[in-house]
């Protein structure tokens, strides 16, 4: 394993929502874990959870990109703070197509679906009655599974897009 | 990782490129019959990698230039004369060698010596001696700068080939991520040598003779501003084959930079050699006619002559 690969594997990014009512972590590139603060789960309804999970996801990915650029800076021994400007027509095509990618992750029980367009516009859908039907731990596992599936879907689509445009 | 493990880096790049290419096959990589043909094909695609790095393990050791550089420093010390003698390239000041002062001082010892040999000795040896020594001092400084340029060049070459290996390994790790997989390399060999023009003396010619001297950046910073950093080369690749193709291009770019810098050093030394050969009397005192005298001719007018 290379230095950068090791570094990306070991990235751990954390974020919280609503003053610590929910805490989430992105680790091992595509794994997500989630935990509710004591007694906070049952204060939620589905709509409020959708909003908080979406803002958690947004914060996690922003934190991930910041840590990723820091890892790139160390690996390439030059400051990397963002993406290079598109230079060739293929770069422009790639950037435009990537911004249209819709990645999606669904929990195994089907209660939670998370989707994102261009890794910017996040949407979370929670089936009605889920908060009553699931315990806090069960919900956290379902949400984490949906989040992990989304990240894997994003990377799979990126690989396909790169093969199509640059391959 | 470092230059001393360059072939280790090459092996790691090769292994990673093969692994990534196999990973990109998706589910097909689990088929034994498919892989029995595909794996050798992929391995052949990256088989040249160690051989591309191998020549760079044979490049000169920069430290091997230190003894001759020190030796030329001692030569400068021996040839140092006049007031505040300064290396025209590095600006280093050498203490004047007081032994050299004895030659012009010899004039008073031979006041009673007359004849052609005496007059020639004064005209062609004692009088021009300070200038000849000064010119030899400059030539020694040029040779020392040439050696320092070589040291700087090969030190930069080691850094640059190691940088290529590091960045290619990082690029192989990064190509599956969301952004464009691009990396840059600013070849240090391009900035390793500074050239300055030094007008050293006019001699008997109408126009000054301009010496072009080459020196490592560290030794010429006082004589010329450091060269600005060259624009870095950009590389990018989104697949193992593309990243390795860019690595091959990068190694080619580095090789061209090294050859270009070597040519500049060689041109500089060669140009100076031509100037010295053309005006040899500025650098070497003429051979005394007495050296060709025989016992039968030594007292002739063309040699010792007769006392007046």
XYZ file of C-alpha atoms in Angstrom:
475
model
C 0.000 0.000 0.000
C 1.314 3.442 -0.871
C 1.704 6.376 1.454
C -1.308 8.224 0.047
C -3.455 5.079 -0.001
C -2.636 4.472 3.678
C -3.413 8.060 4.486
C -6.775 8.005 2.676
C -7.696 4.709 4.342
C -7.012 6.175 7.749
C -8.911 9.462 7.258
C -11.558 9.926 9.945
C -13.916 12.869 9.623
C -16.511 13.717 12.268
C -19.530 16.013 12.269
C -22.437 16.710 14.600
C -25.907 18.082 14.137
C -28.122 20.172 16.391
C -25.674 20.631 19.209
C -24.575 17.011 19.384
C -27.960 15.314 19.133
C -26.470 13.225 16.313
C -22.781 12.572 15.685
C -21.471 10.915 12.537
C -18.098 9.735 11.309
C -16.789 8.899 7.830
C -13.856 6.474 7.926
C -12.010 3.882 5.806
C -12.994 5.916 2.719
C -16.577 4.647 2.447
C -17.667 3.579 5.925
C -20.084 5.695 7.935
C -21.082 5.379 11.584
C -23.754 7.320 13.413
C -24.784 7.722 17.023
C -27.577 9.622 18.788
C -27.042 11.592 21.968
C -28.730 10.179 25.050
C -32.517 10.539 24.797
C -32.374 12.631 21.637
C -33.685 10.093 19.114
C -37.281 10.111 20.308
C -37.428 13.880 20.196
C -37.160 13.633 16.440
C -39.774 13.118 13.788
C -38.953 11.937 10.285
C -38.937 15.413 8.682
C -36.533 16.886 11.241
C -34.279 13.839 10.937
C -34.206 14.248 7.165
C -32.979 17.827 7.571
C -30.350 16.963 10.172
C -29.028 13.919 8.302
C -28.720 16.015 5.125
C -26.727 18.707 6.933
C -24.598 16.017 8.629
C -23.841 14.454 5.254
C -22.938 17.856 3.804
C -20.597 18.605 6.726
C -19.003 15.144 6.593
C -18.214 15.427 2.887
C -16.882 18.977 3.255
C -14.634 17.763 6.086
C -13.591 14.779 4.013
C -12.553 16.984 1.081
C -10.561 19.273 3.373
C -8.710 16.285 4.867
C -8.292 14.801 1.387
C -6.611 17.942 0.044
C -4.340 17.975 3.065
C -3.358 14.355 2.346
C -2.737 15.239 -1.328
C -0.570 18.190 -0.289
C 1.638 15.883 1.750
C 1.777 13.125 -0.876
C 2.532 15.451 -3.804
C 4.719 17.749 -1.691
C 2.937 20.868 -2.883
C -0.036 22.766 -1.508
C -3.322 21.425 -2.867
C -6.360 23.396 -1.762
C -8.821 22.491 -4.470
C -9.240 21.008 -7.887
C -6.997 22.040 -10.769
C -8.703 24.255 -13.308
C -10.094 22.264 -16.261
C -7.657 22.671 -19.144
C -8.683 20.363 -21.963
C -12.140 19.856 -23.496
C -12.133 16.428 -21.835
C -11.534 18.083 -18.450
C -14.529 20.353 -19.038
C -16.668 17.421 -20.170
C -15.615 15.412 -17.122
C -16.332 18.245 -14.709
C -19.768 18.895 -16.213
C -20.712 15.219 -16.243
C -19.448 14.726 -12.708
C -21.587 17.589 -11.470
C -24.619 15.766 -12.876
C -23.854 12.444 -11.154
C -26.607 11.414 -8.775
C -25.268 8.985 -6.168
C -27.719 7.072 -4.042
C -27.632 4.891 -0.949
C -30.491 2.968 0.555
C -30.579 1.269 3.920
C -30.986 -2.494 3.993
C -34.450 -2.219 5.497
C -35.438 0.377 2.929
C -36.385 2.934 5.585
C -33.780 5.527 4.608
C -32.674 6.729 1.187
C -29.891 9.302 0.805
C -29.025 10.855 -2.530
C -26.721 13.615 -3.693
C -26.245 15.401 -6.974
C -22.680 16.437 -7.810
C -21.774 15.810 -4.141
C -23.447 19.138 -3.364
C -27.222 18.853 -3.226
C -28.099 16.337 -0.554
C -31.533 14.801 -0.034
C -32.627 12.377 2.695
C -35.934 10.503 2.606
C -37.164 8.591 5.658
C -40.221 6.411 5.372
C -43.158 7.556 7.549
C -43.312 5.692 10.885
C -39.638 4.813 10.885
C -38.834 6.616 14.146
C -41.550 4.627 15.890
C -40.640 1.353 14.219
C -36.877 1.451 14.851
C -34.814 1.954 17.996
C -32.115 4.630 18.013
C -29.402 2.033 17.410
C -31.344 0.364 14.615
C -31.949 3.711 12.944
C -28.284 4.672 13.308
C -27.217 1.401 11.648
C -29.694 1.897 8.809
C -28.599 5.508 8.227
C -24.909 4.548 8.327
C -25.506 1.759 5.824
C -27.320 4.149 3.480
C -24.504 6.695 3.793
C -21.793 4.110 3.085
C -23.710 2.792 0.075
C -23.974 6.330 -1.290
C -20.231 6.953 -1.061
C -19.467 3.628 -2.763
C -21.990 4.447 -5.496
C -20.360 7.850 -6.016
C -16.880 6.313 -6.409
C -18.188 3.587 -8.728
C -19.823 6.198 -10.972
C -16.659 8.328 -10.894
C -14.608 5.336 -12.067
C -17.073 4.692 -14.880
C -17.066 8.345 -15.891
C -13.267 8.549 -15.884
C -13.051 5.391 -17.995
C -15.579 6.816 -20.447
C -13.995 10.267 -20.800
C -10.274 9.652 -20.179
C -10.066 5.916 -20.885
C 11.415 6.618 0.448
C 14.514 8.169 -0.989
C 16.899 8.013 -3.937
C 18.937 5.241 -2.292
C 15.919 2.938 -2.708
C 15.088 4.020 -6.253
C 14.764 0.480 -7.602
C 12.518 -0.339 -4.634
C 10.270 2.543 -5.706
C 10.317 1.244 -9.288
C 9.236 -2.224 -8.114
C 6.463 -0.710 -6.010
C 5.204 1.389 -8.926
C 5.197 -1.685 -11.156
C 3.357 -3.810 -8.584
C 0.792 -1.120 -7.877
C 0.139 -0.456 -11.582
C -0.463 -4.181 -12.190
C -2.709 -4.492 -9.111
C -4.749 -1.419 -10.052
C -5.163 -2.561 -13.651
C -6.389 -5.939 -12.423
C -8.734 -4.247 -9.942
C -10.191 -2.197 -12.783
C -11.247 -5.420 -14.527
C -14.089 -5.666 -12.008
C -15.747 -9.058 -11.590
C -13.790 -10.548 -14.492
C -10.678 -10.644 -12.328
C -12.202 -13.528 -10.391
C -12.347 -15.742 -13.488
C -9.305 -18.005 -13.509
C -9.497 -18.755 -17.237
C -9.837 -15.051 -18.126
C -6.981 -14.034 -15.851
C -4.675 -16.750 -17.172
C -4.497 -14.710 -20.381
C -5.162 -11.224 -19.042
C -2.616 -11.134 -16.202
C 0.450 -11.758 -18.435
C -0.913 -9.130 -20.823
C -1.179 -6.566 -18.009
C 2.223 -7.495 -16.576
C 3.792 -7.056 -20.020
C 2.227 -3.573 -20.227
C 4.284 -2.461 -17.208
C 7.354 -4.670 -17.636
C 9.603 -1.781 -18.687
C 9.286 0.181 -15.425
C 12.427 -1.075 -13.599
C 14.541 -0.566 -16.720
C 13.377 3.057 -16.961
C 14.707 3.815 -13.481
C 17.814 1.622 -13.592
C 20.066 4.110 -15.485
C 19.467 6.675 -12.742
C 21.110 4.386 -10.178
C 24.343 4.741 -12.177
C 24.540 8.543 -12.257
C 27.553 10.199 -10.605
C 27.677 10.547 -6.844
C 27.577 14.334 -6.190
C 30.047 13.934 -3.325
C 32.603 12.485 -5.751
C 33.096 16.029 -7.095
C 34.161 17.350 -3.688
C 37.835 16.224 -3.855
C 38.519 17.835 -7.265
C 36.579 20.966 -6.184
C 38.742 21.166 -3.041
C 41.794 20.566 -5.199
C 40.864 23.484 -7.491
C 40.306 25.576 -4.363
C 43.917 24.868 -3.393
C 45.035 25.817 -6.914
C 43.219 29.147 -6.506
C 45.043 29.616 -3.210
C 48.405 29.064 -4.907
C 47.570 31.416 -7.793
C 46.013 34.100 -5.601
C 47.787 37.434 -6.028
C 47.228 41.180 -5.899
C 44.947 43.146 -3.617
C 41.870 41.314 -2.260
C 42.010 38.485 -4.832
C 38.474 37.293 -5.398
C 37.070 34.286 -7.255
C 35.212 36.063 -10.139
C 32.418 33.488 -10.004
C 31.856 32.731 -6.350
C 33.185 36.041 -4.991
C 35.180 34.029 -2.442
C 38.251 35.964 -1.367
C 41.542 34.043 -1.251
C 44.543 35.247 0.769
C 47.218 36.448 -1.634
C 50.102 34.019 -2.008
C 53.166 36.033 -0.888
C 55.538 33.667 -2.695
C 54.236 35.054 -5.979
C 55.390 38.545 -4.945
C 58.985 37.331 -5.093
C 58.987 37.084 -8.884
C 58.484 40.811 -9.604
C 60.864 41.405 -6.678
C 63.562 39.460 -8.516
C 64.020 42.399 -10.884
C 66.362 44.156 -8.457
C 68.513 41.020 -8.172
C 69.255 40.987 -11.913
C 69.933 44.692 -12.401
C 73.568 43.873 -13.165
C 72.648 41.126 -15.626
C 72.651 42.409 -19.205
C 72.367 40.939 -22.621
C 69.372 39.668 -24.636
C 68.445 36.919 -22.196
C 68.333 39.445 -19.368
C 66.192 41.858 -21.361
C 63.857 39.069 -22.528
C 63.568 37.662 -19.007
C 62.404 41.049 -17.785
C 60.144 41.821 -20.768
C 58.517 38.429 -21.267
C 58.562 36.905 -17.787
C 58.886 39.361 -14.915
C 56.779 42.207 -16.350
C 53.731 40.157 -17.468
C 53.988 37.718 -14.540
C 51.207 39.355 -12.403
C 48.801 39.345 -15.361
C 49.615 35.754 -16.331
C 49.054 34.618 -12.742
C 45.805 36.572 -12.558
C 44.587 34.950 -15.797
C 45.520 31.483 -14.537
C 43.595 32.288 -11.358
C 40.518 33.040 -13.487
C 40.899 29.803 -15.453
C 41.176 27.841 -12.222
C 37.997 29.558 -10.976
C 36.207 28.560 -14.189
C 37.292 24.924 -13.845
C 36.231 24.899 -10.202
C 32.848 26.358 -11.189
C 32.469 23.680 -13.868
C 33.032 20.964 -11.268
C 30.561 22.632 -8.919
C 28.024 22.813 -11.742
C 28.426 19.065 -12.344
C 27.941 18.355 -8.649
C 24.831 20.535 -8.560
C 23.439 18.939 -11.722
C 23.749 15.350 -10.505
C 22.454 16.239 -7.085
C 19.382 17.746 -8.784
C 19.002 14.684 -11.018
C 18.818 12.420 -7.960
C 16.192 14.621 -6.355
C 14.142 14.780 -9.545
C 14.036 11.052 -10.353
C 13.076 10.365 -6.740
C 10.324 13.006 -6.992
C 8.991 11.330 -10.154
C 8.783 7.992 -8.314
C 7.045 9.508 -5.276
C 4.491 11.432 -7.300
C 3.668 8.518 -9.603
C 2.995 6.321 -6.566
C 0.708 9.012 -5.142
C -1.003 9.410 -8.541
C -1.709 5.650 -8.685
C -3.356 5.964 -5.264
C -5.350 9.038 -6.241
C -6.748 8.200 -9.676
C -10.004 6.679 -8.377
C -10.996 9.779 -6.441
C -13.436 12.406 -7.663
C -11.084 15.128 -8.909
C -8.779 15.215 -11.895
C -5.639 13.251 -11.067
C -2.975 15.820 -11.895
C 0.510 16.357 -10.530
C 3.340 18.724 -11.291
C 7.111 18.395 -11.226
C 9.491 21.330 -11.228
C 12.797 19.820 -12.291
C 15.513 21.087 -9.962
C 18.201 20.289 -12.540
C 16.900 23.240 -14.561
C 17.744 25.628 -11.733
C 20.892 23.831 -10.636
C 23.242 25.825 -12.825
C 23.586 29.575 -13.182
C 25.562 31.145 -15.962
C 27.246 34.487 -15.652
C 29.342 36.400 -18.102
C 32.553 37.805 -16.645
C 34.641 40.300 -18.523
C 38.008 39.387 -17.183
C 40.638 41.307 -19.047
C 41.342 43.135 -22.282
C 44.814 41.837 -22.988
C 46.117 43.054 -26.296
C 42.818 42.871 -28.093
C 40.641 45.846 -28.866
C 37.532 44.394 -27.282
C 37.322 42.803 -23.873
C 37.410 39.026 -23.823
C 34.220 37.814 -22.262
C 34.456 34.572 -20.378
C 31.362 32.528 -19.925
C 31.567 30.689 -16.689
C 29.326 28.061 -15.281
C 28.846 27.414 -11.637
C 26.511 25.759 -9.202
C 23.851 28.111 -7.961
C 25.221 28.203 -4.452
C 28.599 29.359 -5.614
C 27.337 32.033 -7.993
C 24.637 33.733 -5.992
C 26.991 36.582 -5.247
C 27.926 36.977 -8.895
C 24.500 36.627 -10.433
C 20.955 36.560 -9.181
C 19.628 33.019 -8.719
C 17.687 31.766 -11.705
C 13.936 32.020 -11.246
C 12.133 28.725 -10.693
C 11.230 27.188 -14.044
C 7.565 26.544 -14.828
C 6.742 23.074 -13.495
C 5.737 20.313 -15.910
C 2.160 19.055 -15.587
C 1.147 15.414 -15.786
C -2.201 13.696 -15.389
C -3.710 10.251 -15.763
C -6.921 8.547 -14.739
C -5.946 4.908 -15.267
C -2.849 2.822 -14.470
C -1.831 2.831 -18.140
C -2.273 6.622 -18.386
C -0.358 7.325 -15.163
C 2.534 5.099 -16.256
C 2.537 6.710 -19.720
C 2.931 10.077 -17.982
C 5.708 8.625 -15.809
C 7.562 7.566 -18.979
C 7.075 11.086 -20.355
C 8.373 12.592 -17.096
C 11.507 10.443 -17.154
C 12.038 11.495 -20.776
C 11.619 15.158 -19.789
C 14.163 14.759 -16.980
C 16.639 13.044 -19.308
C 16.332 15.905 -21.792
C 16.860 18.470 -18.986
C 20.021 16.660 -17.808
C 21.391 16.436 -21.358
C 20.657 20.118 -21.958
C 22.441 21.165 -18.763
C 25.399 18.924 -19.543
C 25.602 20.525 -22.984
C 25.575 24.006 -21.412
C 28.449 23.104 -19.078
C 30.402 21.484 -21.912
C 29.775 24.481 -24.215
C 30.970 26.869 -21.520
C 34.173 24.960 -20.840
C 34.774 24.395 -24.532
C 34.296 28.106 -25.351
C 36.766 29.054 -22.630
C 39.215 26.478 -23.935
C 39.017 28.027 -27.402
C 39.697 31.502 -25.984
C 42.687 30.265 -24.008
C 44.092 28.409 -27.010
C 43.687 31.517 -29.167
C 45.490 33.840 -26.728
C 47.822 31.410 -25.040
C 50.414 34.058 -24.147
C 47.936 35.607 -21.708
C 47.959 32.410 -19.666
C 51.433 30.877 -20.066
C 54.794 32.670 -20.003
C 56.748 32.065 -23.218
C 59.288 29.304 -23.273
C 62.732 30.847 -22.515
C 64.998 30.869 -25.545
C 67.797 29.702 -23.232
C 66.080 26.338 -23.010
C 67.091 25.711 -26.613
C 70.679 26.927 -26.200
C 73.569 24.532 -26.364
C 76.979 24.904 -24.681
C 78.260 26.131 -28.007
C 75.568 28.765 -28.535
C 74.656 29.862 -25.030
C 76.904 32.887 -25.139
C 75.658 34.001 -28.556
C 73.859 37.287 -28.870
C 70.526 35.469 -29.245
C 70.946 33.830 -25.834
C 72.986 35.121 -22.907
C 74.765 37.657 -25.069
C 77.770 39.478 -23.805
C 78.092 41.730 -20.795
C 78.144 45.434 -21.616
